[in-house]
Coordinates of C-alpha atoms in Angstrom, one line a residue:
M1347 CA -98.9 41.9 83.6
S1348 CA -101.1 40.1 86.2
A1349 CA -99.9 39.3 89.7
A1350 CA -99.9 35.5 88.9
A1351 CA -97.7 35.9 85.8
A1352 CA -95.2 38.0 87.8
A1353 CA -94.9 35.4 90.5
R1354 CA -94.3 32.7 87.9
K1355 CA -91.5 34.7 86.3
A1356 CA -89.9 35.4 89.7
D1357 CA -90.0 31.6 90.5
S1358 CA -88.4 30.8 87.2
A1359 CA -85.6 33.3 87.7
G1360 CA -85.0 31.9 91.2
E1361 CA -84.7 28.3 89.9
K1362 CA -82.1 29.4 87.2
G1363 CA -80.1 31.2 89.8
K1364 CA -80.1 28.2 92.1
S1365 CA -79.0 25.9 89.3
K1366 CA -76.3 28.3 88.3
G1367 CA -75.1 28.8 91.8
G1368 CA -75.3 25.0 92.4
G1369 CA -73.0 24.3 89.3
K1370 CA -70.4 26.7 90.6
M1371 CA -70.5 25.1 94.0
N1372 CA -70.1 21.7 92.4
E1373 CA -67.1 22.9 90.5
E1374 CA -65.5 24.2 93.7
I1375 CA -66.2 20.9 95.5
S1376 CA -64.8 18.8 92.6
S1377 CA -61.7 21.0 92.5
D1378 CA -61.2 20.6 96.2
S1379 CA -61.6 16.9 96.0
E1380 CA -59.0 16.7 93.2
S1381 CA -56.4 18.7 95.1
E1382 CA -57.0 16.7 98.2
S1383 CA -56.7 13.4 96.3
L1384 CA -53.0 14.3 95.8
A1385 CA -52.5 14.5 99.6
P1386 CA -52.2 11.4 101.8
R1387 CA -55.3 10.2 103.6
R1388 CA -56.1 12.0 106.8
T1389 CA -57.5 10.8 110.1
E1390 CA -61.0 11.9 111.2
E1391 CA -59.5 14.5 113.6
E1392 CA -57.6 16.1 110.7
E1393 CA -60.7 16.1 108.5
E1394 CA -62.6 17.8 111.3
E1395 CA -59.8 20.4 111.6
E1396 CA -59.9 20.9 107.9
L1397 CA -63.6 21.7 108.0
E1398 CA -62.9 24.3 110.5
E1399 CA -60.0 25.9 108.6
T1400 CA -60.4 29.2 106.7
A1401 CA -59.7 29.6 103.0
Q1402 CA -56.4 31.3 103.8
E1403 CA -55.3 28.5 106.0
K1404 CA -56.2 26.0 103.3
K1405 CA -54.1 27.8 100.7
L1406 CA -51.2 27.9 103.2
R1407 CA -51.5 24.1 103.9
L1408 CA -51.6 23.2 100.1
A1409 CA -48.6 25.5 99.4
K1410 CA -46.6 23.7 102.2
L1411 CA -47.5 20.3 100.7
Y1412 CA -46.4 21.4 97.2
L1413 CA -43.1 22.7 98.6
E1414 CA -42.5 19.4 100.4
Q1415 CA -43.0 17.5 97.2
L1416 CA -40.6 19.8 95.3
R1417 CA -38.0 19.3 98.1
Q1418 CA -38.3 15.5 97.8
Q1419 CA -37.9 15.7 94.0
E1420 CA -34.8 17.8 94.3
E1421 CA -33.3 15.4 96.8
E1422 CA -33.9 12.5 94.5
K1423 CA -32.3 14.4 91.6
A1424 CA -29.3 15.3 93.7
E1425 CA -28.8 11.6 94.7
A1426 CA -29.0 10.4 91.1
Q1427 CA -26.5 13.1 90.1
A1428 CA -24.1 12.2 92.9
F1429 CA -24.3 8.5 91.8
E1430 CA -23.5 9.4 88.2
E1431 CA -20.6 11.6 89.3
D1432 CA -19.3 8.7 91.5
Q1433 CA -19.4 6.4 88.5
V1434 CA -17.6 8.9 86.2
A1435 CA -15.0 9.6 88.9
G1436 CA -14.5 5.8 89.2
R1437 CA -14.0 5.4 85.5
L1438 CA -11.6 8.4 85.4
K1439 CA -9.6 6.9 88.3
E1440 CA -9.4 3.6 86.5
D1441 CA -8.2 5.3 83.3
V1442 CA -5.5 7.2 85.1
L1443 CA -4.3 4.0 86.9
E1444 CA -4.4 2.1 83.6
Q1445 CA -2.2 4.7 81.9
R1446 CA 0.2 4.6 84.8
G1447 CA 0.2 0.8 84.8
R1448 CA -1.1 0.4 88.3
L1449 CA -4.6 -0.7 87.7
Q1450 CA -5.3 -4.0 89.4
K1451 CA -9.0 -5.0 89.5
S1452 CA -9.7 -7.8 91.9
V1453 CA -11.5 -10.6 90.0
A1454 CA -9.5 -13.7 90.8
K1455 CA -11.4 -14.6 94.0
E1456 CA -14.7 -14.6 92.2
I1457 CA -13.6 -17.2 89.6
Q1458 CA -15.0 -20.7 89.9
A1459 CA -13.3 -23.8 88.5
P1460 CA -15.3 -25.1 85.6
A1461 CA -16.4 -28.7 85.4
P1462 CA -14.4 -30.8 82.8
A1463 CA -17.7 -31.3 80.9
D1464 CA -18.0 -27.5 80.4
I1465 CA -14.8 -27.3 78.4
Q1466 CA -15.4 -27.0 74.7
V1467 CA -12.8 -28.9 72.5
L1468 CA -12.3 -27.8 68.9
R1469 CA -10.5 -30.2 66.7
G1470 CA -9.2 -29.4 63.2
H1471 CA -5.4 -29.3 63.3
Q1472 CA -3.4 -32.5 62.5
L1473 CA -0.4 -31.5 64.6
S1474 CA 0.3 -29.6 67.8
I1475 CA -1.3 -26.2 68.3
T1476 CA 1.4 -23.7 68.9
C1477 CA -0.5 -20.4 69.3
V1478 CA -3.9 -18.9 69.6
V1479 CA -5.4 -15.3 69.6
I1480 CA -8.9 -14.0 70.2
T1481 CA -10.5 -11.2 68.3
P1482 CA -11.1 -8.0 70.4
D1483 CA -14.9 -8.5 70.3
D1484 CA -14.5 -12.1 71.6
S1485 CA -16.4 -13.5 68.6
A1486 CA -13.7 -15.6 66.9
I1487 CA -10.5 -17.4 67.7
F1488 CA -7.5 -17.9 65.4
S1489 CA -5.3 -21.0 66.0
A1490 CA -2.0 -22.0 64.3
A1491 CA -0.1 -25.3 64.4
K1492 CA 2.9 -27.3 63.4
D1493 CA 0.8 -28.5 60.4
C1494 CA 1.4 -25.0 58.9
T1495 CA -2.4 -24.2 58.9
I1496 CA -4.3 -21.3 60.4
I1497 CA -8.0 -21.9 61.4
K1498 CA -10.5 -19.2 62.3
W1499 CA -13.2 -20.5 64.7
S1500 CA -16.6 -19.1 65.8
V1501 CA -16.8 -18.8 69.6
E1502 CA -20.6 -19.0 69.5
S1503 CA -21.1 -21.9 67.1
R1504 CA -17.7 -23.6 67.8
R1505 CA -17.4 -24.2 64.0
K1506 CA -14.6 -23.4 61.5
L1507 CA -15.2 -20.1 59.8
H1508 CA -12.1 -20.2 57.6
V1509 CA -9.0 -22.4 57.0
I1510 CA -5.7 -21.0 55.6
P1511 CA -4.1 -24.2 54.2
R1512 CA -0.5 -25.2 54.1
A1513 CA 1.5 -23.9 51.1
K1514 CA 2.8 -26.8 49.0
K1515 CA 6.3 -26.4 47.6
G1516 CA 6.7 -26.2 43.8
V1517 CA 3.0 -25.7 43.1
D1518 CA 2.2 -22.5 41.2
G1519 CA -1.1 -20.6 41.4
Q1520 CA -2.0 -21.8 44.9
P1521 CA -3.3 -19.3 47.5
P1522 CA -0.7 -17.8 49.9
G1523 CA 0.1 -19.8 53.0
H1524 CA 2.8 -21.0 55.4
G1525 CA 5.2 -23.8 54.4
S1526 CA 6.7 -24.5 57.8
H1527 CA 5.7 -24.7 61.4
L1528 CA 3.8 -21.6 62.7
L1529 CA 5.1 -20.3 66.0
C1530 CA 3.2 -17.1 66.7
L1531 CA 0.1 -15.0 66.0
A1532 CA -1.0 -11.5 66.7
I1533 CA -4.2 -9.5 66.1
S1534 CA -4.5 -5.7 66.0
S1535 CA -6.6 -4.0 68.7
D1536 CA -9.2 -2.9 66.1
G1537 CA -9.5 -6.5 64.8
K1538 CA -8.4 -5.4 61.3
Y1539 CA -5.1 -7.2 60.8
L1540 CA -3.8 -10.7 61.7
A1541 CA -0.1 -11.4 61.7
S1542 CA 1.5 -14.9 61.6
G1543 CA 5.1 -16.0 61.9
D1544 CA 6.8 -19.3 61.1
R1545 CA 10.1 -21.2 61.2
S1546 CA 11.0 -20.1 57.6
K1547 CA 11.7 -16.5 58.8
L1548 CA 8.4 -15.1 57.2
I1549 CA 5.7 -12.9 58.7
F1550 CA 2.4 -12.9 56.8
V1551 CA -0.2 -10.2 57.3
W1552 CA -3.8 -11.1 56.7
E1553 CA -7.1 -9.2 56.7
A1554 CA -8.7 -10.7 59.9
Q1555 CA -12.3 -10.6 58.7
S1556 CA -11.9 -12.3 55.3
C1557 CA -8.5 -14.1 56.0
R1558 CA -7.2 -12.5 52.7
H1559 CA -3.4 -12.3 52.4
L1560 CA -2.2 -8.7 52.3
Y1561 CA 1.6 -8.6 52.8
T1562 CA 4.6 -10.7 53.5
F1563 CA 7.4 -9.3 55.7
T1564 CA 10.9 -10.6 55.2
G1565 CA 14.1 -9.6 57.1
H1566 CA 14.5 -12.0 60.0
R1567 CA 17.4 -14.5 59.6
D1568 CA 15.8 -17.3 61.7
A1569 CA 12.4 -18.5 62.9
V1570 CA 9.9 -15.8 63.9
S1571 CA 9.0 -16.7 67.5
G1572 CA 7.0 -13.7 68.7
L1573 CA 4.5 -11.1 67.4
A1574 CA 2.5 -8.3 69.0
F1575 CA 0.6 -5.3 67.8
R1576 CA 0.9 -2.1 69.8
R1577 CA -2.6 -1.4 71.1
G1578 CA -4.5 1.4 69.4
T1579 CA -2.1 1.4 66.4
H1580 CA -1.0 -0.8 63.4
Q1581 CA 2.6 -0.9 64.6
L1582 CA 3.8 -4.5 64.7
Y1583 CA 6.7 -5.9 66.8
S1584 CA 8.4 -9.1 66.0
T1585 CA 11.1 -11.2 67.5
S1586 CA 13.1 -14.2 66.3
H1587 CA 15.6 -16.9 67.0
D1588 CA 18.1 -14.5 65.3
R1589 CA 18.1 -12.6 68.7
S1590 CA 16.6 -9.4 67.2
V1591 CA 13.4 -7.3 67.7
K1592 CA 12.0 -5.6 64.6
V1593 CA 9.4 -2.9 64.2
W1594 CA 7.0 -2.8 61.3
N1595 CA 4.2 -0.4 60.1
V1596 CA 1.5 -2.8 58.8
A1597 CA -0.9 0.0 57.5
E1598 CA 1.9 1.3 55.3
N1599 CA 3.4 -2.2 54.5
S1600 CA 6.8 -0.9 55.7
Y1601 CA 9.8 -1.9 57.8
V1602 CA 10.8 0.6 60.6
E1603 CA 13.8 -0.6 62.5
T1604 CA 15.7 -3.4 64.2
L1605 CA 17.0 -3.7 67.8
F1606 CA 19.6 -6.1 69.2
G1607 CA 20.6 -7.2 72.7
H1608 CA 19.6 -10.7 73.5
Q1609 CA 22.4 -13.3 73.7
D1610 CA 20.3 -16.3 72.6
S1611 CA 17.2 -17.2 70.6
V1612 CA 14.2 -15.0 71.8
A1613 CA 11.2 -17.2 72.6
A1614 CA 8.2 -14.8 73.0
L1615 CA 7.1 -11.2 72.9
D1616 CA 4.2 -9.0 74.1
A1617 CA 3.2 -5.3 74.0
L1618 CA 0.4 -3.0 75.1
S1619 CA -0.3 0.7 74.5
R1620 CA 3.1 2.3 75.2
E1621 CA 5.7 2.4 72.5
C1622 CA 7.7 -0.5 74.0
C1623 CA 7.6 -4.3 74.1
V1624 CA 8.8 -7.0 76.4
T1625 CA 10.6 -10.2 75.4
A1626 CA 11.5 -13.6 76.9
G1627 CA 15.1 -14.3 76.1
G1628 CA 15.1 -18.1 76.2
R1629 CA 18.4 -19.5 77.4
D1630 CA 20.1 -16.2 77.9
G1631 CA 18.1 -16.1 81.1
T1632 CA 16.8 -12.5 80.7
V1633 CA 13.5 -10.7 80.3
R1634 CA 14.0 -7.4 78.4
V1635 CA 11.9 -4.2 78.1
W1636 CA 12.5 -2.4 74.8
K1637 CA 11.9 1.3 74.7
I1638 CA 11.5 1.9 71.0
P1639 CA 11.9 5.7 70.6
E1640 CA 15.1 5.7 72.8
E1641 CA 16.4 2.5 71.2
S1642 CA 17.2 1.3 74.7
Q1643 CA 16.4 -1.7 76.8
L1644 CA 16.0 -2.7 80.4
V1645 CA 17.4 -6.2 81.4
F1646 CA 15.8 -8.3 84.2
Y1647 CA 17.1 -11.5 85.8
G1648 CA 15.3 -14.1 87.9
H1649 CA 14.7 -17.4 86.2
Q1650 CA 17.3 -20.1 86.2
G1651 CA 16.2 -21.9 83.0
S1652 CA 15.1 -21.0 79.5
I1653 CA 12.4 -18.3 79.6
D1654 CA 9.8 -19.5 77.1
S1655 CA 6.7 -17.3 77.7
I1656 CA 5.9 -13.7 78.7
Q1657 CA 2.8 -11.5 78.9
L1658 CA 2.1 -8.0 80.2
I1659 CA -0.5 -7.7 83.0
N1660 CA -0.7 -3.9 82.7
E1661 CA 1.7 -1.2 81.5
E1662 CA 4.0 -1.6 84.5
H1663 CA 3.8 -5.3 85.4
M1664 CA 4.3 -8.6 83.6
V1665 CA 4.4 -12.4 84.1
S1666 CA 6.8 -14.9 82.7
G1667 CA 7.4 -18.7 82.7
A1668 CA 10.5 -20.8 82.3
D1669 CA 11.5 -24.5 81.8
D1670 CA 12.9 -24.5 85.3
G1671 CA 9.3 -24.7 86.4
S1672 CA 9.1 -21.2 87.8
V1673 CA 6.6 -18.3 87.2
A1674 CA 7.7 -14.8 88.0
L1675 CA 5.9 -11.5 88.5
W1676 CA 7.8 -8.4 87.5
G1677 CA 7.6 -4.6 87.9
L1678 CA 9.4 -2.4 85.5
S1679 CA 11.0 -0.4 88.3
K1680 CA 12.8 -3.5 89.7
K1681 CA 15.4 -5.7 88.0
R1682 CA 14.4 -8.7 90.1
P1683 CA 11.0 -10.5 90.3
L1684 CA 8.5 -9.0 92.7
A1685 CA 7.3 -12.6 93.2
L1686 CA 8.8 -15.9 92.1
Q1687 CA 6.9 -19.2 92.3
R1688 CA 9.2 -22.2 91.9
E1689 CA 7.9 -25.6 90.8
A1690 CA 4.7 -23.9 89.8
H1691 CA 3.3 -27.1 88.3
G1692 CA 5.0 -29.6 90.6
L1693 CA 7.6 -32.2 89.9
R1694 CA 7.9 -35.3 87.7
G1695 CA 10.2 -38.3 87.5
E1696 CA 11.4 -41.0 89.8
P1697 CA 12.3 -40.3 93.4
G1698 CA 15.6 -38.6 93.6
L1699 CA 15.5 -37.7 89.9
E1700 CA 12.6 -35.3 90.0
Q1701 CA 12.5 -32.4 87.6
P1702 CA 10.0 -29.6 87.5
F1703 CA 7.3 -29.5 84.9
W1704 CA 8.2 -26.8 82.3
V1705 CA 6.0 -23.7 82.2
S1706 CA 5.3 -23.5 78.5
S1707 CA 2.7 -20.7 78.5
V1708 CA 1.4 -17.8 80.6
A1709 CA -1.6 -15.5 80.3
A1710 CA -3.0 -12.5 82.2
L1711 CA -6.4 -10.9 82.2
L1712 CA -5.5 -7.3 81.4
N1713 CA -5.5 -4.9 84.4
T1714 CA -6.6 -7.5 86.9
D1715 CA -5.1 -9.9 89.5
L1716 CA -5.9 -13.1 87.5
V1717 CA -3.1 -15.1 85.8
A1718 CA -3.0 -18.5 84.1
T1719 CA -0.1 -20.8 83.4
G1720 CA 0.2 -23.9 81.3
S1721 CA 2.6 -26.9 81.3
H1722 CA 2.4 -30.6 80.4
S1723 CA 1.3 -31.5 84.0
S1724 CA -2.2 -32.3 82.8
C1725 CA -3.7 -29.0 84.0
V1726 CA -4.0 -25.3 83.4
R1727 CA -3.4 -23.5 86.7
L1728 CA -5.1 -20.2 87.7
W1729 CA -3.3 -17.8 90.1
Q1730 CA -4.2 -14.7 92.1
C1731 CA -1.6 -11.9 92.2
G1732 CA -1.4 -10.4 95.7
E1733 CA -1.5 -6.7 96.5
G1734 CA 1.2 -4.8 94.5
F1735 CA 1.9 -8.0 92.5
R1736 CA 4.2 -9.2 95.4
R1737 CA 2.7 -12.6 95.8
L1738 CA 1.3 -15.4 93.6
D1739 CA -1.3 -17.7 95.2
P1740 CA -2.8 -20.8 93.4
L1741 CA -6.5 -20.6 92.9
C1742 CA -7.5 -23.8 91.0
D1743 CA -6.5 -26.4 88.5
I1744 CA -8.3 -27.0 85.2
P1745 CA -7.6 -30.6 83.8
L1746 CA -6.2 -30.6 80.3
V1747 CA -3.9 -33.4 79.0
G1748 CA -1.0 -32.4 76.7
F1749 CA 1.4 -29.5 76.3
I1750 CA -0.4 -26.2 76.9
N1751 CA 1.5 -24.2 74.3
S1752 CA -0.6 -21.1 74.3
L1753 CA -3.1 -19.4 76.6
K1754 CA -5.3 -16.3 76.0
F1755 CA -8.0 -14.7 78.1
S1756 CA -11.0 -13.2 76.3
T1757 CA -11.4 -9.4 76.6
S1758 CA -14.5 -9.8 78.8
G1759 CA -12.8 -12.4 81.0
D1760 CA -15.7 -14.8 80.4
F1761 CA -13.5 -17.6 79.0
L1762 CA -9.9 -18.7 78.6
V1763 CA -8.6 -20.3 75.4
A1764 CA -5.8 -23.0 75.5
G1765 CA -3.8 -24.3 72.5
V1766 CA -3.0 -28.0 73.3
G1767 CA -0.6 -30.3 71.5
Q1768 CA 1.2 -33.6 71.8
E1769 CA 4.5 -31.8 71.5
H1770 CA 6.1 -28.6 72.9
R1771 CA 5.7 -25.5 70.8
L1772 CA 9.4 -24.9 70.3
G1773 CA 10.6 -28.5 69.8
R1774 CA 10.0 -32.2 69.5
W1775 CA 11.7 -33.6 72.6
W1776 CA 8.9 -36.1 73.4
R1777 CA 5.2 -36.7 72.7
I1778 CA 2.3 -37.1 75.0
K1779 CA 0.4 -39.7 73.0
E1780 CA -2.9 -39.5 74.9
A1781 CA -3.1 -35.7 74.3
R1782 CA -5.4 -34.3 71.5
N1783 CA -4.2 -31.5 69.3
S1784 CA -7.0 -29.1 69.9
V1785 CA -8.2 -25.7 70.9
C1786 CA -10.0 -25.7 74.2
I1787 CA -12.5 -23.0 75.4
I1788 CA -12.6 -22.9 79.2
P1789 CA -15.6 -21.0 80.6
L1790 CA -14.8 -18.8 83.6
R1791 CA -17.9 -18.4 85.8
R1792 CA -17.8 -15.9 88.6
A1793 CA -19.3 -16.6 92.1
P1794 CA -21.9 -14.0 93.1
R1795 CA -20.5 -11.5 95.5
P1796 CA -21.8 -11.6 99.1
P1797 CA -24.3 -8.8 99.9
T1798 CA -22.8 -5.8 101.6
A1799 CA -23.9 -4.7 105.0
G1800 CA -27.2 -2.8 105.0
S1801 CA -28.2 -3.9 101.5

């Protein structure tokens, strides 16, 4: 090989080596730039220091940066886990308080009085509405009236979904229905069964979804005035003007037992999850708590007139209303009211002859401090229960003309349903001619909570 050829081969090998070495160097530079892009931007001084650092110092710096990122991620995970645990603990605490009957969520102060134009009026009954119930999912309302009909309404569309017509006497082959004034309704907590009671001593059980008649319960000797399902079961409690309380098993279409104790016609009944129910004893002046397994009862005194309405607030507290114009809050551990509001809806009549407006209906938003009462004073009144249910403070009035014969809060607490009539649910003492027999849906908007400090 000549000297010139050898020189050319050496130059070619040198160029290949340079290009190979240059590629490796480029890889190192790009890898460095990628790792440093993860780190925050540095000042010129830091960049100068970095140029001076050794490979070992650089590895140490990147390791520290990686560990710092890991520490921040672990802190964020710990905060999220603590938040979830707080939520679970809060729910468990609420469950325990609810089981003990001591849960009292504070919602009353957030409620804003609706404008009269926001109240939805549903008309379909010819005579006074006597009772209303809302399905557990808040999608439908059932109303019953003195015209012996039951109507199922859609909450969303405000339209009739189904009408159970009045049964005509002496007509064969007609669908089942009531032939006398309806006084009470109840719906099971799973929304499967609807029960209705009337003045002719009958209890009808319907399939709530289709309004198909299932059973008829007989046994009361006078008008059926109160019905309630025990929550989480298909056990039905009923009460009547015959002064008794009866227990039924709807799923098995069977009668269970009868309890006695009231000295006058019983006007209303309510129940929650425990195997007991509460009753308003009308003119015997008592509220009673019935312990079904023990077949025993607790007797409470406080009102001076006929006790016409009652509802449980939680497992340990209840509210009742009477025709002496008073509203009472009760605790099951005391035989006297924890709070008694006299003349709850004011007075009527000429000076010197004033009489209190009768309290014809009460309702409570379950496990909260919000209570509603109805009368014929041209309004529904909302109340806040004080701490420990030892005080009753008026919140606002919602204008409604007529006898407010029934009140029910939706499960969500977003609306209140009122059954309005020209006559009282239990009698025909006088009529309010300007009233409209209707179901009224009252929206309950909540004021936004003020921001907490530091938020």
